[in-house]
Amino acid sequence: MKNIVILISGRGSNMQAIVDAQIPNVRIAAVLSNNEHAAGLAWAAQRGIATDSLNHKQFADRSAFDRAMMEKIDAYQPDLIVLAGFMRILTPEFCRHYEGSLINIHPSLLPAFTGLHTHERAIEAGCRIAGCTIHFVTPELDCGPIITQGAVPVFDDDTADTLAARVLKVEHQLFPQAVADFAAGRLNINGNRVIRTPSAHIESQLLA
Ligand code: GRF
């Protein structure tokens, strides 16, 4: 059984998709947040999952917050830490502590559009395809080895919101699969690449 700790900051729909997938050999040990009012915390608590929060504003600096969060996380002895809409830039110390067992979802086709406002920027840049990326986390923001990506078309009348909704559906499909692949030991990091064994015939998906 693999213990998983999920970190969220808000609504937590990706966290919900992972919980609802009931992945074999995966136990959701806790859902933690930097925001005690995150809607996803209440959702998880209602399902009997341990929840906790730490307000980053109550810490002197980023590093003090990350250290406190690491202590909380480590109490659950996790095999995998999942960032599911955790809106914090992490210190190198945090990233190194969980190297190889920390994954994130980012709402763009990395390496394009790291950082915030990805959908707006993809539309402004005239992209015809957008999507999401699930990747291992390294100290450089949104740059770690890519586990999987999903793509969707960008339509002429898209707004950031309509595009975000289309991408989110794909996020909910890919994230539980990535967690399942990790838990089953199918993901091997080789330099900047993630080799999945057995290999998947369709690694990326184009979904309408
Ligand atoms: C998702 O789009 C995720 O890719 C991004 O933040 C959003 C979180 O949504 N990092 P939710 O909290 O999982 O509903």
mmCIF file of C-alpha atoms and ligand atoms in Angstrom:
data_model
loop_
_atom_site.group_PDB
_atom_site.id
_atom_site.type_symbol
_atom_site.label_atom_id
_atom_site.label_comp_id
_atom_site.label_asym_id
_atom_site.label_seq_id
_atom_site.Cartn_x
_atom_site.Cartn_y
_atom_site.Cartn_z
ATOM 1 C CA MET A 1 0.000 0.000 0.000
ATOM 2 C CA LYS A 2 1.373 3.439 -0.955
ATOM 3 C CA ASN A 3 0.652 6.413 1.270
ATOM 4 C CA ILE A 4 -0.182 9.586 -0.571
ATOM 5 C CA VAL A 5 -0.408 13.125 0.744
ATOM 6 C CA ILE A 6 -2.216 15.631 -1.474
ATOM 7 C CA LEU A 7 -1.607 19.389 -1.189
ATOM 8 C CA ILE A 8 -4.270 21.823 -2.367
ATOM 9 C CA SER A 9 -5.013 25.533 -2.115
ATOM 10 C CA GLY A 10 -8.611 25.803 -3.276
ATOM 11 C CA ARG A 11 -11.469 23.894 -4.807
ATOM 12 C CA GLY A 12 -9.546 20.635 -5.079
ATOM 13 C CA SER A 13 -11.276 19.091 -8.086
ATOM 14 C CA ASN A 14 -8.085 17.261 -9.096
ATOM 15 C CA MET A 15 -7.735 15.916 -5.569
ATOM 16 C CA GLN A 16 -11.354 14.731 -5.787
ATOM 17 C CA ALA A 17 -10.661 12.972 -9.082
ATOM 18 C CA ILE A 18 -7.731 11.133 -7.481
ATOM 19 C CA VAL A 19 -9.758 10.139 -4.400
ATOM 20 C CA ASP A 20 -12.779 9.073 -6.479
ATOM 21 C CA ALA A 21 -10.604 6.919 -8.740
ATOM 22 C CA GLN A 22 -10.013 4.533 -5.814
ATOM 23 C CA ILE A 23 -6.605 3.604 -7.161
ATOM 24 C CA PRO A 24 -5.506 0.102 -6.187
ATOM 25 C CA ASN A 25 -2.775 -0.011 -3.518
ATOM 26 C CA VAL A 26 -3.123 3.707 -2.843
ATOM 27 C CA ARG A 27 -4.162 5.153 0.502
ATOM 28 C CA ILE A 28 -4.883 8.875 0.656
ATOM 29 C CA ALA A 29 -3.167 9.516 3.987
ATOM 30 C CA ALA A 30 -4.026 13.223 4.170
ATOM 31 C CA VAL A 31 -5.084 16.314 2.279
ATOM 32 C CA LEU A 32 -3.181 19.397 3.428
ATOM 33 C CA SER A 33 -3.481 23.049 2.493
ATOM 34 C CA ASN A 34 -1.961 26.465 2.994
ATOM 35 C CA ASN A 35 -5.533 27.773 3.146
ATOM 36 C CA GLU A 36 -7.803 26.565 5.922
ATOM 37 C CA HIS A 37 -10.836 27.670 3.889
ATOM 38 C CA ALA A 38 -9.940 25.604 0.829
ATOM 39 C CA ALA A 39 -13.197 23.987 -0.312
ATOM 40 C CA GLY A 40 -11.382 20.739 -1.015
ATOM 41 C CA LEU A 41 -10.480 20.311 2.668
ATOM 42 C CA ALA A 42 -14.125 20.098 3.718
ATOM 43 C CA TRP A 43 -14.836 17.677 0.861
ATOM 44 C CA ALA A 44 -11.996 15.382 1.981
ATOM 45 C CA ALA A 45 -12.902 15.626 5.674
ATOM 46 C CA GLN A 46 -16.477 14.558 4.858
ATOM 47 C CA ARG A 47 -15.037 11.399 3.370
ATOM 48 C CA GLY A 48 -13.052 10.576 6.480
ATOM 49 C CA ILE A 49 -9.691 11.646 5.064
ATOM 50 C CA ALA A 50 -7.300 13.379 7.485
ATOM 51 C CA THR A 51 -7.021 17.089 6.703
ATOM 52 C CA ASP A 52 -4.890 19.882 8.058
ATOM 53 C CA SER A 53 -3.743 23.361 7.090
ATOM 54 C CA LEU A 54 -0.961 25.811 7.753
ATOM 55 C CA ASN A 55 -1.427 29.466 6.937
ATOM 56 C CA HIS A 56 1.667 30.614 5.046
ATOM 57 C CA LYS A 57 1.003 34.204 6.148
ATOM 58 C CA GLN A 58 1.843 33.234 9.709
ATOM 59 C CA PHE A 59 5.426 32.334 8.846
ATOM 60 C CA ALA A 60 8.344 34.704 8.678
ATOM 61 C CA ASP A 61 9.444 33.526 5.252
ATOM 62 C CA ARG A 62 8.970 30.906 2.559
ATOM 63 C CA SER A 63 11.567 28.640 4.022
ATOM 64 C CA ALA A 64 9.980 28.576 7.510
ATOM 65 C CA PHE A 65 6.602 27.712 5.988
ATOM 66 C CA ASP A 66 8.050 24.960 3.831
ATOM 67 C CA ARG A 67 9.880 23.427 6.790
ATOM 68 C CA ALA A 68 6.678 23.378 8.861
ATOM 69 C CA MET A 69 4.777 21.868 5.934
ATOM 70 C CA MET A 70 7.475 19.215 5.501
ATOM 71 C CA GLU A 71 7.054 18.228 9.148
ATOM 72 C CA LYS A 72 3.310 17.862 8.702
ATOM 73 C CA ILE A 73 3.705 15.876 5.516
ATOM 74 C CA ASP A 74 6.378 13.584 6.896
ATOM 75 C CA ALA A 75 4.195 12.636 9.874
ATOM 76 C CA TYR A 76 2.127 10.626 7.348
ATOM 77 C CA GLN A 77 5.205 8.819 6.005
ATOM 78 C CA PRO A 78 4.152 9.373 2.407
ATOM 79 C CA ASP A 79 5.489 7.472 -0.592
ATOM 80 C CA LEU A 80 4.176 10.204 -2.890
ATOM 81 C CA ILE A 81 3.290 13.862 -2.444
ATOM 82 C CA VAL A 82 0.828 15.226 -4.983
ATOM 83 C CA LEU A 83 0.516 18.949 -5.681
ATOM 84 C CA ALA A 84 -3.042 19.374 -6.942
ATOM 85 C CA GLY A 85 -3.570 23.093 -7.329
ATOM 86 C CA PHE A 86 -1.158 23.970 -4.520
ATOM 87 C CA MET A 87 -0.499 27.614 -5.313
ATOM 88 C CA ARG A 88 2.864 28.072 -3.638
ATOM 89 C CA ILE A 89 6.350 28.417 -5.015
ATOM 90 C CA LEU A 90 8.409 25.797 -3.211
ATOM 91 C CA THR A 91 11.897 26.248 -1.817
ATOM 92 C CA PRO A 92 14.736 24.164 -3.290
ATOM 93 C CA GLU A 93 15.013 22.539 0.149
ATOM 94 C CA PHE A 94 11.410 21.297 -0.082
ATOM 95 C CA CYS A 95 11.859 20.060 -3.650
ATOM 96 C CA ARG A 96 15.072 18.201 -2.840
ATOM 97 C CA HIS A 97 13.595 16.622 0.299
ATOM 98 C CA TYR A 98 10.942 14.907 -1.863
ATOM 99 C CA GLU A 99 12.979 14.438 -5.010
ATOM 100 C CA GLY A 100 11.446 11.681 -7.128
ATOM 101 C CA SER A 101 8.307 11.473 -5.024
ATOM 102 C CA LEU A 102 6.752 14.893 -5.597
ATOM 103 C CA ILE A 103 4.479 15.459 -8.588
ATOM 104 C CA ASN A 104 2.539 18.479 -9.820
ATOM 105 C CA ILE A 105 -0.152 19.270 -12.364
ATOM 106 C CA HIS A 106 0.298 22.371 -14.468
ATOM 107 C CA PRO A 107 -2.393 23.721 -16.803
ATOM 108 C CA SER A 108 -0.266 24.160 -19.936
ATOM 109 C CA LEU A 109 1.736 22.053 -22.323
ATOM 110 C CA LEU A 110 5.112 22.565 -20.682
ATOM 111 C CA PRO A 111 7.690 23.858 -21.358
ATOM 112 C CA ALA A 112 5.308 26.493 -22.755
ATOM 113 C CA PHE A 113 3.679 28.851 -20.260
ATOM 114 C CA THR A 114 5.244 28.121 -16.915
ATOM 115 C CA GLY A 115 3.787 30.175 -14.050
ATOM 116 C CA LEU A 116 0.343 31.740 -13.835
ATOM 117 C CA HIS A 117 -2.498 32.715 -16.240
ATOM 118 C CA THR A 118 -1.618 29.923 -18.638
ATOM 119 C CA HIS A 119 -4.923 29.793 -20.544
ATOM 120 C CA GLU A 120 -5.071 33.530 -21.103
ATOM 121 C CA ARG A 121 -1.472 33.486 -22.336
ATOM 122 C CA ALA A 122 -2.068 30.508 -24.647
ATOM 123 C CA ILE A 123 -5.028 32.304 -26.249
ATOM 124 C CA GLU A 124 -3.094 35.564 -26.569
ATOM 125 C CA ALA A 125 -0.187 33.710 -28.165
ATOM 126 C CA GLY A 126 -2.572 32.301 -30.789
ATOM 127 C CA CYS A 127 -2.045 28.663 -29.796
ATOM 128 C CA ARG A 128 -4.363 26.216 -31.566
ATOM 129 C CA ILE A 129 -3.650 23.513 -28.998
ATOM 130 C CA ALA A 130 -3.435 23.820 -25.221
ATOM 131 C CA GLY A 131 -3.429 21.322 -22.411
ATOM 132 C CA CYS A 132 -1.947 20.161 -19.146
ATOM 133 C CA THR A 133 1.215 18.515 -17.900
ATOM 134 C CA ILE A 134 1.880 16.238 -14.955
ATOM 135 C CA HIS A 135 5.524 16.299 -13.968
ATOM 136 C CA PHE A 136 7.991 15.511 -11.224
ATOM 137 C CA VAL A 137 8.911 18.617 -9.264
ATOM 138 C CA THR A 138 12.442 19.985 -9.271
ATOM 139 C CA PRO A 139 13.615 23.305 -7.794
ATOM 140 C CA GLU A 140 13.150 25.126 -11.101
ATOM 141 C CA LEU A 141 9.473 26.202 -11.372
ATOM 142 C CA ASP A 142 7.344 23.971 -13.666
ATOM 143 C CA CYS A 143 10.423 22.382 -15.203
ATOM 144 C CA GLY A 144 10.756 18.828 -13.855
ATOM 145 C CA PRO A 145 10.612 15.568 -15.846
ATOM 146 C CA ILE A 146 7.270 15.208 -17.651
ATOM 147 C CA ILE A 147 5.156 12.176 -16.762
ATOM 148 C CA THR A 148 2.253 12.761 -19.112
ATOM 149 C CA GLN A 149 0.488 15.490 -21.084
ATOM 150 C CA GLY A 150 -3.007 15.937 -22.444
ATOM 151 C CA ALA A 151 -3.962 18.284 -25.260
ATOM 152 C CA VAL A 152 -7.179 20.009 -26.277
ATOM 153 C CA PRO A 153 -8.036 22.298 -29.207
ATOM 154 C CA VAL A 154 -8.300 26.053 -28.719
ATOM 155 C CA PHE A 155 -11.434 27.414 -30.420
ATOM 156 C CA ASP A 156 -11.798 30.895 -31.930
ATOM 157 C CA ASP A 157 -14.385 31.971 -29.384
ATOM 158 C CA ASP A 158 -12.522 30.587 -26.358
ATOM 159 C CA THR A 159 -12.032 32.681 -23.260
ATOM 160 C CA ALA A 160 -9.579 31.751 -20.509
ATOM 161 C CA ASP A 161 -12.534 30.248 -18.631
ATOM 162 C CA THR A 162 -13.884 28.067 -21.444
ATOM 163 C CA LEU A 163 -10.392 26.830 -22.252
ATOM 164 C CA ALA A 164 -9.666 26.173 -18.559
ATOM 165 C CA ALA A 165 -12.832 24.077 -18.295
ATOM 166 C CA ARG A 166 -11.835 21.990 -21.334
ATOM 167 C CA VAL A 167 -8.319 21.432 -19.985
ATOM 168 C CA LEU A 168 -9.628 20.623 -16.495
ATOM 169 C CA LYS A 169 -11.583 17.630 -17.823
ATOM 170 C CA VAL A 170 -8.344 16.214 -19.189
ATOM 171 C CA GLU A 171 -6.542 16.953 -15.907
ATOM 172 C CA HIS A 172 -9.119 14.831 -14.110
ATOM 173 C CA GLN A 173 -8.489 11.930 -16.487
ATOM 174 C CA LEU A 174 -4.709 12.045 -16.471
ATOM 175 C CA PHE A 175 -3.920 12.750 -12.820
ATOM 176 C CA PRO A 176 -5.394 9.539 -11.319
ATOM 177 C CA GLN A 177 -3.619 7.567 -14.062
ATOM 178 C CA ALA A 178 -0.286 9.209 -13.242
ATOM 179 C CA VAL A 179 -0.738 8.468 -9.536
ATOM 180 C CA ALA A 180 -1.618 4.858 -10.366
ATOM 181 C CA ASP A 181 1.484 4.568 -12.566
ATOM 182 C CA PHE A 182 3.677 5.952 -9.795
ATOM 183 C CA ALA A 183 2.138 3.686 -7.159
ATOM 184 C CA ALA A 184 2.646 0.654 -9.375
ATOM 185 C CA GLY A 185 6.323 1.540 -9.852
ATOM 186 C CA ARG A 186 5.875 2.120 -13.586
ATOM 187 C CA LEU A 187 7.625 5.515 -13.711
ATOM 188 C CA ASN A 188 11.398 5.660 -14.029
ATOM 189 C CA ILE A 189 13.197 8.976 -14.166
ATOM 190 C CA ASN A 190 16.050 8.997 -16.642
ATOM 191 C CA GLY A 191 17.657 12.431 -16.811
ATOM 192 C CA ASN A 192 14.899 14.808 -17.841
ATOM 193 C CA ARG A 193 12.717 12.033 -19.231
ATOM 194 C CA VAL A 194 10.268 9.742 -17.519
ATOM 195 C CA ILE A 195 10.252 6.251 -18.982
ATOM 196 C CA ARG A 196 7.113 4.306 -18.273
ATOM 197 C CA THR A 197 7.368 0.536 -18.163
ATOM 198 C CA PRO A 198 5.589 -1.146 -19.734
ATOM 199 C CA SER A 199 5.514 1.671 -22.247
ATOM 200 C CA ALA A 200 2.204 3.287 -23.079
ATOM 201 C CA HIS A 201 1.235 3.262 -26.742
ATOM 202 C CA ILE A 202 -0.629 6.500 -26.400
ATOM 203 C CA GLU A 203 1.330 8.749 -24.103
ATOM 204 C CA SER A 204 -0.380 11.995 -24.938
ATOM 205 C CA GLN A 205 -3.973 12.504 -25.846
ATOM 206 C CA LEU A 206 -5.809 14.952 -28.039
ATOM 207 C CA LEU A 207 -9.271 15.351 -26.616
ATOM 208 C CA ALA A 208 -12.117 17.563 -27.721
HETATM 209 C C1 GRF B 1 -5.834 23.219 -11.985
HETATM 210 O O1 GRF B 1 -6.124 23.766 -13.221
HETATM 211 C C2 GRF B 1 -4.371 22.887 -11.886
HETATM 212 O O2 GRF B 1 -3.822 22.500 -13.095
HETATM 213 C C3 GRF B 1 -3.777 24.193 -11.442
HETATM 214 O O3 GRF B 1 -4.712 24.747 -10.569
HETATM 215 C C4 GRF B 1 -6.003 24.220 -10.856
HETATM 216 C C5 GRF B 1 -6.483 23.579 -9.594
HETATM 217 O O4 GRF B 1 -7.814 23.186 -9.681
HETATM 218 N N1 GRF B 1 -2.460 23.989 -10.887
HETATM 219 P P1 GRF B 1 -8.429 22.248 -8.575
HETATM 220 O O5 GRF B 1 -8.157 22.914 -7.217
HETATM 221 O O6 GRF B 1 -7.777 20.895 -8.669
HETATM 222 O O7 GRF B 1 -9.905 22.192 -8.866
#
